[in-house]
mmCIF file of C-alpha atoms and ligand atoms in Angstrom:
data_model
loop_
_atom_site.group_PDB
_atom_site.id
_atom_site.type_symbol
_atom_site.label_atom_id
_atom_site.label_comp_id
_atom_site.label_asym_id
_atom_site.label_seq_id
_atom_site.Cartn_x
_atom_site.Cartn_y
_atom_site.Cartn_z
ATOM 1 C CA UNK A 1127 -26.811 2.171 15.466
ATOM 2 C CA UNK A 1128 -23.379 1.087 16.618
ATOM 3 C CA UNK A 1129 -20.043 0.887 14.982
ATOM 4 C CA UNK A 1130 -16.688 0.912 16.215
ATOM 5 C CA UNK A 1131 -12.929 2.593 14.825
ATOM 6 C CA UNK A 1132 -11.144 -0.858 15.570
ATOM 7 C CA UNK A 1133 -7.765 0.577 15.559
ATOM 8 C CA UNK A 1134 -7.468 4.371 16.761
ATOM 9 C CA UNK A 1135 -4.609 5.118 17.870
ATOM 10 C CA UNK A 1136 -2.498 3.755 14.185
ATOM 11 C CA UNK A 1137 -1.455 6.829 13.113
ATOM 12 C CA UNK A 1138 -2.836 7.157 9.888
ATOM 13 C CA UNK A 1139 -6.108 9.803 10.768
ATOM 14 C CA UNK A 1140 -5.882 12.652 13.370
ATOM 15 C CA UNK A 1141 -8.435 12.938 16.499
ATOM 16 C CA UNK A 1142 -10.019 15.528 15.196
ATOM 17 C CA UNK A 1143 -10.298 13.555 11.710
ATOM 18 C CA UNK A 1144 -12.321 10.767 13.685
ATOM 19 C CA UNK A 1145 -14.635 14.096 15.414
ATOM 20 C CA UNK A 1146 -15.136 14.896 12.305
ATOM 21 C CA UNK A 1147 -16.285 11.442 11.038
ATOM 22 C CA UNK A 1148 -18.522 10.848 13.811
ATOM 23 C CA UNK A 1149 -19.971 14.128 13.690
ATOM 24 C CA UNK A 1150 -21.262 12.772 9.724
ATOM 25 C CA UNK A 1151 -22.272 8.580 11.530
ATOM 26 C CA UNK A 1152 -24.583 10.701 14.020
ATOM 27 C CA UNK A 1153 -26.278 11.899 11.447
ATOM 28 C CA UNK A 1154 -27.587 9.235 10.043
ATOM 29 C CA UNK A 1155 -28.421 8.275 13.439
ATOM 30 C CA UNK A 1156 -25.280 5.799 13.824
ATOM 31 C CA UNK A 1157 -23.253 6.325 17.233
ATOM 32 C CA UNK A 1158 -19.200 5.383 16.236
ATOM 33 C CA UNK A 1159 -16.957 4.573 19.049
ATOM 34 C CA UNK A 1160 -12.960 4.599 19.171
ATOM 35 C CA UNK A 1161 -11.458 1.569 20.341
ATOM 36 C CA UNK A 1162 -7.764 0.271 19.870
ATOM 37 C CA UNK A 1163 -7.831 -3.510 19.773
ATOM 38 C CA UNK A 1164 -5.509 -5.357 18.573
ATOM 39 C CA UNK A 1165 -6.245 -9.180 18.602
ATOM 40 C CA UNK A 1166 -9.011 -10.873 16.606
ATOM 41 C CA UNK A 1167 -9.994 -12.082 20.962
ATOM 42 C CA UNK A 1168 -10.565 -8.069 21.219
ATOM 43 C CA UNK A 1169 -12.575 -7.873 18.574
ATOM 44 C CA UNK A 1170 -15.083 -9.730 18.670
ATOM 45 C CA UNK A 1171 -15.805 -9.101 22.813
ATOM 46 C CA UNK A 1172 -15.659 -6.028 22.000
ATOM 47 C CA UNK A 1173 -17.631 -5.553 18.801
ATOM 48 C CA UNK A 1174 -20.675 -7.371 19.736
ATOM 49 C CA UNK A 1175 -24.160 -5.702 18.452
ATOM 50 C CA UNK A 1176 -22.190 -3.156 15.914
ATOM 51 C CA UNK A 1177 -23.394 -3.158 12.167
ATOM 52 C CA UNK A 1178 -20.503 -1.782 11.093
ATOM 53 C CA UNK A 1179 -16.456 -1.861 11.990
ATOM 54 C CA UNK A 1180 -13.363 0.954 10.427
ATOM 55 C CA UNK A 1181 -9.927 -0.139 9.848
ATOM 56 C CA UNK A 1182 -7.595 2.651 9.821
ATOM 57 C CA UNK A 1183 -5.333 -0.152 9.926
ATOM 58 C CA UNK A 1184 -4.680 -3.216 9.289
ATOM 59 C CA UNK A 1185 -5.957 -5.263 12.245
ATOM 60 C CA UNK A 1186 -7.050 -8.233 11.666
ATOM 61 C CA UNK A 1187 -10.287 -9.440 10.575
ATOM 62 C CA UNK A 1188 -10.276 -12.846 10.145
ATOM 63 C CA UNK A 1189 -12.830 -15.912 9.465
ATOM 64 C CA UNK A 1190 -12.994 -16.563 13.345
ATOM 65 C CA UNK A 1191 -13.888 -11.899 13.511
ATOM 66 C CA UNK A 1192 -16.595 -12.167 10.877
ATOM 67 C CA UNK A 1193 -18.042 -15.450 12.026
ATOM 68 C CA UNK A 1194 -18.796 -14.308 15.914
ATOM 69 C CA UNK A 1195 -20.187 -10.780 15.018
ATOM 70 C CA UNK A 1196 -23.823 -11.985 13.013
ATOM 71 C CA UNK A 1197 -24.662 -8.508 12.860
ATOM 72 C CA UNK A 1198 -21.459 -7.026 11.090
ATOM 73 C CA UNK A 1199 -23.044 -5.857 7.832
ATOM 74 C CA UNK A 1200 -20.008 -3.017 6.408
ATOM 75 C CA UNK A 1201 -16.213 -3.037 7.193
ATOM 76 C CA UNK A 1202 -15.006 0.194 5.959
ATOM 77 C CA UNK A 1203 -11.390 0.387 5.152
ATOM 78 C CA UNK A 1204 -9.192 3.719 5.757
ATOM 79 C CA UNK A 1205 -7.478 2.701 2.054
ATOM 80 C CA UNK A 1206 -6.593 1.278 -0.543
ATOM 81 C CA UNK A 1207 -4.716 -2.232 1.073
ATOM 82 C CA UNK A 1208 -7.529 -4.883 2.902
ATOM 83 C CA UNK A 1209 -5.338 -7.728 2.735
ATOM 84 C CA UNK A 1210 -6.273 -7.973 7.410
ATOM 85 C CA UNK A 1211 -9.800 -8.768 5.619
ATOM 86 C CA UNK A 1212 -10.543 -12.216 5.096
ATOM 87 C CA UNK A 1213 -12.368 -11.507 1.730
ATOM 88 C CA UNK A 1214 -14.090 -14.486 1.165
ATOM 89 C CA UNK A 1215 -15.150 -15.518 4.409
ATOM 90 C CA UNK A 1216 -16.644 -11.616 4.640
ATOM 91 C CA UNK A 1217 -18.106 -12.615 0.923
ATOM 92 C CA UNK A 1218 -19.629 -16.063 2.238
ATOM 93 C CA UNK A 1219 -21.207 -14.444 5.265
ATOM 94 C CA UNK A 1220 -22.491 -11.752 2.956
ATOM 95 C CA UNK A 1221 -20.247 -8.802 5.011
ATOM 96 C CA UNK A 1222 -19.588 -5.954 2.604
ATOM 97 C CA UNK A 1223 -15.782 -5.087 2.821
ATOM 98 C CA UNK A 1224 -15.253 -0.737 1.569
ATOM 99 C CA UNK A 1225 -12.551 0.415 0.764
ATOM 100 C CA UNK A 1226 -11.039 3.681 -0.674
ATOM 101 C CA UNK A 1227 -9.043 2.132 -4.442
ATOM 102 C CA UNK A 1228 -6.750 5.096 -5.944
ATOM 103 C CA UNK A 1229 -7.452 7.549 -3.437
ATOM 104 C CA UNK A 1230 -3.954 8.301 -2.468
ATOM 105 C CA UNK A 1231 -2.068 6.893 -6.415
ATOM 106 C CA UNK A 1232 0.129 10.513 -6.401
ATOM 107 C CA UNK A 1233 1.448 10.546 -3.257
ATOM 108 C CA UNK A 1234 2.809 6.809 -3.236
ATOM 109 C CA UNK A 1235 4.195 7.748 -6.817
ATOM 110 C CA UNK A 1236 5.393 10.696 -5.785
ATOM 111 C CA UNK A 1237 7.093 9.129 -2.923
ATOM 112 C CA UNK A 1238 8.576 6.150 -5.583
ATOM 113 C CA UNK A 1239 9.903 8.735 -6.951
ATOM 114 C CA UNK A 1240 11.924 10.883 -3.932
ATOM 115 C CA UNK A 1241 13.242 7.350 -2.619
ATOM 116 C CA UNK A 1242 14.086 6.488 -7.021
ATOM 117 C CA UNK A 1243 15.851 9.626 -6.945
ATOM 118 C CA UNK A 1244 17.459 9.965 -3.355
ATOM 119 C CA UNK A 1245 19.287 6.960 -3.968
ATOM 120 C CA UNK A 1246 20.682 7.513 -7.332
ATOM 121 C CA UNK A 1247 21.469 10.850 -6.179
ATOM 122 C CA UNK A 1248 22.603 9.658 -2.655
ATOM 123 C CA UNK A 1249 21.045 12.774 -1.007
ATOM 124 C CA UNK A 1250 20.065 10.456 2.181
ATOM 125 C CA UNK A 1251 23.285 9.085 2.486
ATOM 126 C CA UNK A 1252 24.819 12.488 2.405
ATOM 127 C CA UNK A 1253 22.609 14.176 4.555
ATOM 128 C CA UNK A 1254 24.153 11.616 6.839
ATOM 129 C CA UNK A 1255 27.363 12.247 6.660
ATOM 130 C CA UNK A 1256 26.997 15.531 6.199
ATOM 131 C CA UNK A 1257 25.261 16.569 9.778
ATOM 132 C CA UNK A 1258 28.046 13.812 11.375
ATOM 133 C CA UNK A 1259 30.969 16.178 10.382
ATOM 134 C CA UNK A 1260 31.743 14.528 7.498
ATOM 135 C CA UNK A 1261 32.413 15.897 3.704
ATOM 136 C CA UNK A 1262 32.302 12.796 1.193
ATOM 137 C CA UNK A 1263 32.086 15.364 -1.500
ATOM 138 C CA UNK A 1264 31.860 13.088 -5.648
ATOM 139 C CA UNK A 1265 31.740 9.468 -3.685
ATOM 140 C CA UNK A 1266 30.064 6.365 -2.304
ATOM 141 C CA UNK A 1267 27.723 5.458 -5.810
ATOM 142 C CA UNK A 1268 28.861 7.236 -9.028
ATOM 143 C CA UNK A 1269 24.798 7.963 -9.779
ATOM 144 C CA UNK A 1270 23.621 6.987 -12.642
ATOM 145 C CA UNK A 1271 21.601 8.660 -15.157
ATOM 146 C CA UNK A 1272 17.917 7.613 -14.538
ATOM 147 C CA UNK A 1273 17.035 8.405 -18.305
ATOM 148 C CA UNK A 1274 19.138 5.624 -19.292
ATOM 149 C CA UNK A 1275 17.238 3.450 -17.138
ATOM 150 C CA UNK A 1276 14.815 0.567 -17.437
ATOM 151 C CA UNK A 1277 11.974 1.383 -14.506
ATOM 152 C CA UNK A 1278 10.039 -1.730 -14.255
ATOM 153 C CA UNK A 1279 6.396 -1.687 -11.819
ATOM 154 C CA UNK A 1280 4.961 -4.931 -10.696
ATOM 155 C CA UNK A 1281 1.862 -3.967 -10.909
ATOM 156 C CA UNK A 1282 0.210 -1.403 -13.468
ATOM 157 C CA UNK A 1283 -3.079 -0.303 -11.071
ATOM 158 C CA UNK A 1284 -3.579 3.185 -9.980
ATOM 159 C CA UNK A 1285 -0.449 4.269 -8.093
ATOM 160 C CA UNK A 1286 1.859 2.087 -10.749
ATOM 161 C CA UNK A 1287 0.439 4.011 -13.973
ATOM 162 C CA UNK A 1288 1.120 7.499 -11.664
ATOM 163 C CA UNK A 1289 4.576 6.650 -11.501
ATOM 164 C CA UNK A 1290 5.106 5.543 -15.053
ATOM 165 C CA UNK A 1291 3.720 8.516 -16.351
ATOM 166 C CA UNK A 1292 6.168 10.943 -13.832
ATOM 167 C CA UNK A 1293 9.453 8.846 -15.052
ATOM 168 C CA UNK A 1294 8.306 8.624 -18.911
ATOM 169 C CA UNK A 1295 7.469 12.517 -19.232
ATOM 170 C CA UNK A 1296 9.871 13.444 -17.033
ATOM 171 C CA UNK A 1297 13.391 11.551 -17.783
ATOM 172 C CA UNK A 1298 12.413 9.651 -20.257
ATOM 173 C CA UNK A 1299 12.794 7.125 -18.356
ATOM 174 C CA UNK A 1300 12.319 3.110 -20.919
ATOM 175 C CA UNK A 1301 8.784 1.982 -18.327
ATOM 176 C CA UNK A 1302 8.052 -1.984 -18.306
ATOM 177 C CA UNK A 1303 5.628 -3.478 -16.318
ATOM 178 C CA UNK A 1304 3.974 -6.952 -15.121
ATOM 179 C CA UNK A 1305 0.629 -6.997 -14.255
ATOM 180 C CA UNK A 1306 -1.337 -9.957 -15.788
ATOM 181 C CA UNK A 1307 -4.390 -9.069 -14.115
ATOM 182 C CA UNK A 1308 -4.844 -5.527 -15.861
ATOM 183 C CA UNK A 1309 -7.489 -5.461 -18.960
ATOM 184 C CA UNK A 1310 -6.594 -5.148 -22.061
ATOM 185 C CA UNK A 1311 -8.476 -1.678 -22.653
ATOM 186 C CA UNK A 1312 -5.953 0.120 -20.377
ATOM 187 C CA UNK A 1313 -2.476 -1.250 -21.193
ATOM 188 C CA UNK A 1314 -3.654 0.461 -24.739
ATOM 189 C CA UNK A 1315 -3.399 3.985 -22.796
ATOM 190 C CA UNK A 1316 -0.110 3.319 -22.617
ATOM 191 C CA UNK A 1317 1.531 3.023 -25.851
ATOM 192 C CA UNK A 1318 4.897 3.577 -23.979
ATOM 193 C CA UNK A 1319 5.061 0.738 -21.503
ATOM 194 C CA UNK A 1320 6.327 -2.624 -22.656
ATOM 195 C CA UNK A 1321 4.054 -5.086 -20.528
ATOM 196 C CA UNK A 1322 6.159 -8.175 -20.311
ATOM 197 C CA UNK A 1323 6.582 -11.149 -17.855
ATOM 198 C CA UNK A 1324 7.394 -11.295 -14.369
ATOM 199 C CA UNK A 1325 10.767 -13.187 -15.178
ATOM 200 C CA UNK A 1326 11.816 -10.597 -18.252
ATOM 201 C CA UNK A 1327 10.612 -7.506 -15.282
ATOM 202 C CA UNK A 1328 12.948 -9.057 -12.886
ATOM 203 C CA UNK A 1329 16.100 -9.114 -15.076
ATOM 204 C CA UNK A 1330 15.756 -5.804 -17.755
ATOM 205 C CA UNK A 1331 14.829 -3.405 -14.861
ATOM 206 C CA UNK A 1332 17.454 -1.055 -13.312
ATOM 207 C CA UNK A 1333 14.600 -0.054 -10.739
ATOM 208 C CA UNK A 1334 12.077 -1.924 -9.537
ATOM 209 C CA UNK A 1335 8.849 -0.817 -7.635
ATOM 210 C CA UNK A 1336 6.175 -2.430 -6.226
ATOM 211 C CA UNK A 1337 2.337 -1.447 -6.373
ATOM 212 C CA UNK A 1338 0.287 -4.673 -5.934
ATOM 213 C CA UNK A 1339 -1.879 -5.801 -2.886
ATOM 214 C CA UNK A 1340 -0.230 -8.759 -0.337
ATOM 215 C CA UNK A 1341 -2.496 -11.835 -1.469
ATOM 216 C CA UNK A 1342 -1.308 -15.483 -1.164
ATOM 217 C CA UNK A 1343 0.174 -14.911 -4.640
ATOM 218 C CA UNK A 1344 2.219 -11.484 -3.921
ATOM 219 C CA UNK A 1345 3.488 -12.768 -0.821
ATOM 220 C CA UNK A 1346 7.337 -13.273 -0.403
ATOM 221 C CA UNK A 1347 7.336 -13.051 -3.957
ATOM 222 C CA UNK A 1348 10.935 -11.225 -3.347
ATOM 223 C CA UNK A 1349 12.690 -13.751 -2.470
ATOM 224 C CA UNK A 1350 16.659 -14.572 -2.818
ATOM 225 C CA UNK A 1351 15.899 -16.413 -6.072
ATOM 226 C CA UNK A 1352 14.659 -13.773 -7.666
ATOM 227 C CA UNK A 1353 17.346 -11.055 -6.100
ATOM 228 C CA UNK A 1354 19.782 -13.084 -7.121
ATOM 229 C CA UNK A 1355 18.750 -13.048 -11.273
ATOM 230 C CA UNK A 1356 18.440 -8.396 -10.619
ATOM 231 C CA UNK A 1357 21.019 -6.563 -11.567
ATOM 232 C CA UNK A 1358 23.428 -6.489 -9.036
ATOM 233 C CA UNK A 1359 23.085 -2.442 -9.316
ATOM 234 C CA UNK A 1360 19.246 -2.632 -9.120
ATOM 235 C CA UNK A 1361 16.743 -1.061 -6.897
ATOM 236 C CA UNK A 1362 14.293 -2.030 -5.420
ATOM 237 C CA UNK A 1363 11.439 0.462 -3.841
ATOM 238 C CA UNK A 1364 8.219 -0.520 -1.976
ATOM 239 C CA UNK A 1365 5.282 1.825 -1.410
ATOM 240 C CA UNK A 1366 2.922 -1.378 -1.473
ATOM 241 C CA UNK A 1367 3.021 -4.124 1.710
ATOM 242 C CA UNK A 1368 6.115 -5.124 3.391
ATOM 243 C CA UNK A 1369 5.008 -9.390 3.185
ATOM 244 C CA UNK A 1370 5.578 -9.004 -0.577
ATOM 245 C CA UNK A 1371 9.399 -8.944 -0.132
ATOM 246 C CA UNK A 1372 11.199 -11.800 1.966
ATOM 247 C CA UNK A 1373 12.795 -8.995 4.278
ATOM 248 C CA UNK A 1374 15.187 -11.430 5.770
ATOM 249 C CA UNK A 1375 16.240 -12.273 1.445
ATOM 250 C CA UNK A 1376 16.379 -8.193 0.889
ATOM 251 C CA UNK A 1377 18.903 -7.671 3.856
ATOM 252 C CA UNK A 1378 20.843 -10.778 2.575
ATOM 253 C CA UNK A 1379 20.485 -9.463 -1.108
ATOM 254 C CA UNK A 1380 21.997 -5.935 0.092
ATOM 255 C CA UNK A 1381 24.866 -7.689 2.092
ATOM 256 C CA UNK A 1382 25.997 -9.316 -0.537
ATOM 257 C CA UNK A 1383 25.395 -7.047 -3.100
ATOM 258 C CA UNK A 1384 23.022 -9.125 -5.199
ATOM 259 C CA UNK A 1385 21.441 -5.966 -5.451
ATOM 260 C CA UNK A 1386 22.928 -2.081 -4.403
ATOM 261 C CA UNK A 1387 19.885 0.088 -3.335
ATOM 262 C CA UNK A 1388 16.381 -0.310 -1.430
ATOM 263 C CA UNK A 1389 13.917 1.934 -0.330
ATOM 264 C CA UNK A 1390 10.912 0.932 1.607
ATOM 265 C CA UNK A 1391 7.869 2.704 2.862
ATOM 266 C CA UNK A 1392 6.746 -0.817 4.237
ATOM 267 C CA UNK A 1393 8.487 -3.190 6.239
ATOM 268 C CA UNK A 1394 7.129 -6.734 6.986
ATOM 269 C CA UNK A 1395 6.849 -5.911 11.028
ATOM 270 C CA UNK A 1396 5.704 -2.621 11.878
ATOM 271 C CA UNK A 1397 7.400 -0.373 13.380
ATOM 272 C CA UNK A 1398 10.679 -1.846 12.266
ATOM 273 C CA UNK A 1399 12.441 -3.958 14.919
ATOM 274 C CA UNK A 1400 14.957 -1.600 16.520
ATOM 275 C CA UNK A 1401 17.652 -4.312 15.802
ATOM 276 C CA UNK A 1402 17.579 -4.856 11.746
ATOM 277 C CA UNK A 1403 19.975 -4.571 9.903
ATOM 278 C CA UNK A 1404 18.340 -2.279 7.471
ATOM 279 C CA UNK A 1405 18.717 0.647 10.121
ATOM 280 C CA UNK A 1406 22.125 0.681 9.632
ATOM 281 C CA UNK A 1407 22.220 0.313 5.337
ATOM 282 C CA UNK A 1408 23.466 3.597 3.675
ATOM 283 C CA UNK A 1409 21.814 2.056 0.518
ATOM 284 C CA UNK A 1410 18.843 1.759 2.123
ATOM 285 C CA UNK A 1411 15.650 4.493 2.718
ATOM 286 C CA UNK A 1412 13.162 4.372 4.996
ATOM 287 C CA UNK A 1413 9.804 5.499 5.924
ATOM 288 C CA UNK A 1414 6.994 4.324 8.353
ATOM 289 C CA UNK A 1415 4.545 3.742 5.967
ATOM 290 C CA UNK A 1416 3.429 7.190 5.365
ATOM 291 C CA UNK A 1417 2.740 6.935 1.484
ATOM 292 C CA UNK A 1418 -1.217 7.782 1.608
ATOM 293 C CA UNK A 1419 0.309 10.870 3.981
ATOM 294 C CA UNK A 1420 -0.693 14.242 1.333
ATOM 295 C CA UNK A 1421 -3.157 16.555 1.558
ATOM 296 C CA UNK A 1422 -5.121 15.225 -1.276
ATOM 297 C CA UNK A 1423 -5.524 11.600 -0.627
ATOM 298 C CA UNK A 1424 -6.119 13.140 3.134
ATOM 299 C CA UNK A 1425 -9.051 14.779 1.433
ATOM 300 C CA UNK A 1426 -10.634 12.216 -0.711
ATOM 301 C CA UNK A 1427 -10.484 9.449 2.814
ATOM 302 C CA UNK A 1428 -11.981 11.806 5.211
ATOM 303 C CA UNK A 1429 -14.691 12.189 2.493
ATOM 304 C CA UNK A 1430 -14.980 9.059 1.204
ATOM 305 C CA UNK A 1431 -15.115 7.974 4.540
ATOM 306 C CA UNK A 1432 -17.625 10.325 6.216
ATOM 307 C CA UNK A 1433 -20.176 9.571 3.325
ATOM 308 C CA UNK A 1434 -19.930 5.680 2.307
ATOM 309 C CA UNK A 1435 -21.284 3.851 5.433
ATOM 310 C CA UNK A 1436 -23.867 7.165 6.034
ATOM 311 C CA UNK A 1437 -25.339 6.836 3.057
ATOM 312 C CA UNK A 1438 -25.444 3.383 2.933
ATOM 313 C CA UNK A 1439 -27.175 2.926 5.622
ATOM 314 C CA UNK A 1440 -28.817 5.765 5.151
ATOM 315 C CA UNK A 1441 -30.230 5.357 1.376
ATOM 316 C CA UNK A 1442 -29.077 2.019 1.277
ATOM 317 C CA UNK A 1443 -26.266 2.622 -1.671
ATOM 318 C CA UNK A 1444 -22.982 1.738 -1.787
ATOM 319 C CA UNK A 1445 -21.162 2.766 -5.015
ATOM 320 C CA UNK A 1446 -19.742 -0.623 -7.033
ATOM 321 C CA UNK A 1447 -15.671 0.929 -6.762
ATOM 322 C CA UNK A 1448 -15.845 0.939 -3.410
ATOM 323 C CA UNK A 1449 -16.674 -2.416 -3.118
ATOM 324 C CA UNK A 1450 -13.607 -4.432 -2.188
ATOM 325 C CA UNK A 1451 -15.260 -8.202 -1.856
ATOM 326 C CA UNK A 1452 -16.967 -7.776 -5.588
ATOM 327 C CA UNK A 1453 -18.036 -11.274 -4.931
ATOM 328 C CA UNK A 1454 -20.696 -9.681 -3.257
ATOM 329 C CA UNK A 1455 -22.179 -7.344 -5.851
ATOM 330 C CA UNK A 1456 -24.301 -10.914 -6.622
ATOM 331 C CA UNK A 1457 -25.387 -11.372 -3.556
ATOM 332 C CA UNK A 1458 -28.293 -10.238 -1.929
ATOM 333 C CA UNK A 1459 -27.591 -8.340 0.877
ATOM 334 C CA UNK A 1460 -29.974 -6.001 1.649
ATOM 335 C CA UNK A 1461 -27.935 -3.176 -0.273
ATOM 336 C CA UNK A 1462 -28.418 -1.684 -3.719
ATOM 337 C CA UNK A 1463 -24.442 -1.546 -5.601
ATOM 338 C CA UNK A 1464 -24.374 1.427 -7.685
ATOM 339 C CA UNK A 1465 -22.193 2.616 -10.333
ATOM 340 C CA UNK A 1466 -21.483 6.167 -9.900
ATOM 341 C CA UNK A 1467 -19.302 6.959 -6.988
ATOM 342 C CA UNK A 1468 -20.919 9.125 -3.699
HETATM 343 N N1 NAD B 612 2.078 2.512 1.632
HETATM 344 C C1 NAD B 612 1.172 3.245 1.853
HETATM 345 O O1 NAD B 612 1.088 3.923 2.366
HETATM 346 C C2 NAD B 612 -0.043 2.956 0.486
HETATM 347 C C3 NAD B 612 -0.864 3.421 0.966
HETATM 348 C C4 NAD B 612 -2.344 3.276 -0.262
HETATM 349 C C5 NAD B 612 -1.863 1.780 -0.720
HETATM 350 N N2 NAD B 612 -1.120 1.048 -0.494
HETATM 351 C C6 NAD B 612 -0.859 -0.222 -0.940
HETATM 352 O O2 NAD B 612 -0.178 -0.001 -2.498
HETATM 353 C C7 NAD B 612 -0.924 -1.071 -3.724
HETATM 354 C C8 NAD B 612 -1.288 -0.463 -4.674
HETATM 355 O O3 NAD B 612 -2.153 0.691 -4.824
HETATM 356 P P1 NAD B 612 -2.878 1.032 -6.144
HETATM 357 O O4 NAD B 612 -3.931 1.933 -5.808
HETATM 358 O O5 NAD B 612 -2.097 0.861 -6.549
HETATM 359 O O6 NAD B 612 -3.737 -0.130 -6.220
HETATM 360 P P2 NAD B 612 -4.786 -0.773 -7.876
HETATM 361 O O7 NAD B 612 -5.443 -1.888 -6.687
HETATM 362 O O8 NAD B 612 -4.867 0.363 -8.673
HETATM 363 O O9 NAD B 612 -3.410 -1.645 -8.666
HETATM 364 C C9 NAD B 612 -3.163 -2.406 -8.191
HETATM 365 C C10 NAD B 612 -2.970 -3.653 -9.675
HETATM 366 O O10 NAD B 612 -2.414 -4.497 -8.782
HETATM 367 C C11 NAD B 612 -2.507 -5.598 -10.378
HETATM 368 N N3 NAD B 612 -2.131 -7.290 -9.805
HETATM 369 C C12 NAD B 612 -2.804 -7.419 -8.242
HETATM 370 N N4 NAD B 612 -1.951 -8.920 -8.051
HETATM 371 C C13 NAD B 612 -1.087 -8.597 -9.248
HETATM 372 C C14 NAD B 612 0.095 -9.623 -9.093
HETATM 373 N N5 NAD B 612 -0.109 -11.455 -9.015
HETATM 374 N N6 NAD B 612 1.158 -9.261 -10.127
HETATM 375 C C15 NAD B 612 0.452 -8.478 -10.922
HETATM 376 N N7 NAD B 612 0.113 -7.566 -11.143
HETATM 377 C C16 NAD B 612 -0.602 -7.939 -9.815
HETATM 378 C C17 NAD B 612 -3.606 -5.368 -10.190
HETATM 379 O O11 NAD B 612 -4.239 -5.716 -11.990
HETATM 380 C C18 NAD B 612 -3.833 -3.565 -10.469
HETATM 381 O O12 NAD B 612 -3.332 -2.836 -11.400
HETATM 382 C C19 NAD B 612 -2.422 -1.220 -2.566
HETATM 383 O O13 NAD B 612 -2.707 -2.423 -2.795
HETATM 384 C C20 NAD B 612 -1.798 -0.769 -1.363
HETATM 385 O O14 NAD B 612 -1.228 -2.748 -0.762
HETATM 386 C C21 NAD B 612 0.325 0.895 0.188
#
């Protein structure tokens, strides 16, 4: 039985970790191969006969790919976002998409916190200037008091909740959120959060932090029109997916002073283009898509990947929480979906 890691050089998982996963797979009689494919054609050509494919990043697992690989039954993402996989096509074709929901929620919230506080306190700007031999004492943006600000969370799932807790419990910052899909019983646990409309969130927030997946509904939702409605002193933080922000509109908004700062772990095209104007802006903090990077998340990530598919192959059981295309739960797949986590 053959399984293939599609993008071994993506950078989110080390060679040693891949070897650990290969050994775990071998115990269940699965031969795990490491490849680096970037196009649909390469995936189709290279994955014939594989029962499972694994994406450490976001390889294109499109309808065309899924239709061309009839033996493929299991698709494992090493993370949360499944925006590069056609979930509807996978469900229709009886293929199970697996992810690791919430595995790095604390790390994403910690990174968002670092970016928010870094921008408020001008830390990256001061560091850059000091290293250049300058000493811009008590200059640049006058830091507002974070305790008096309003934090708006776009998406209040695992990461949004962690970030809300940090700012509410740590600073007493006002927290508002927009998440129309959050069950009422979850909302009820967060009495300190005002759940508001999208329009209210963008108008009231001093800081907006994005914590939704990339979908047709969220793509480019932060447009010129939205930036125009935000406060001129506002900050936007994106540790979710680059495509949620229209990057050209963001550049425009920062250049025009429609908003003041941005902290971005993800951009539309990664790595960022060397001539991207964001690279020259002092009021922008960038990081190379490492929101999940952290000891705790790493342990959960590798353990889960070592166990999920080997358990599915040897016992036929798959935990419901790790199934990303929930529509498949109603279908006859030959696997038994169980409530408890592996
Ligand atoms: N930077 C990184 O390295 C990194 C790592 C992991 C995940 N991520 C991204 O972070 C995102 C958030 O992670 P999470 O663990 O909090 O996910 P999550 O699934 O726990 O939370 C997502 C929340 O978004 C809400 N939502 C969905 N569509 C929405 C919409 N149109 N408007 C408002 N809310 C909507 C959902 O109801 C849910 O509560 C992931 O979807 C993923 O794309 C980034």
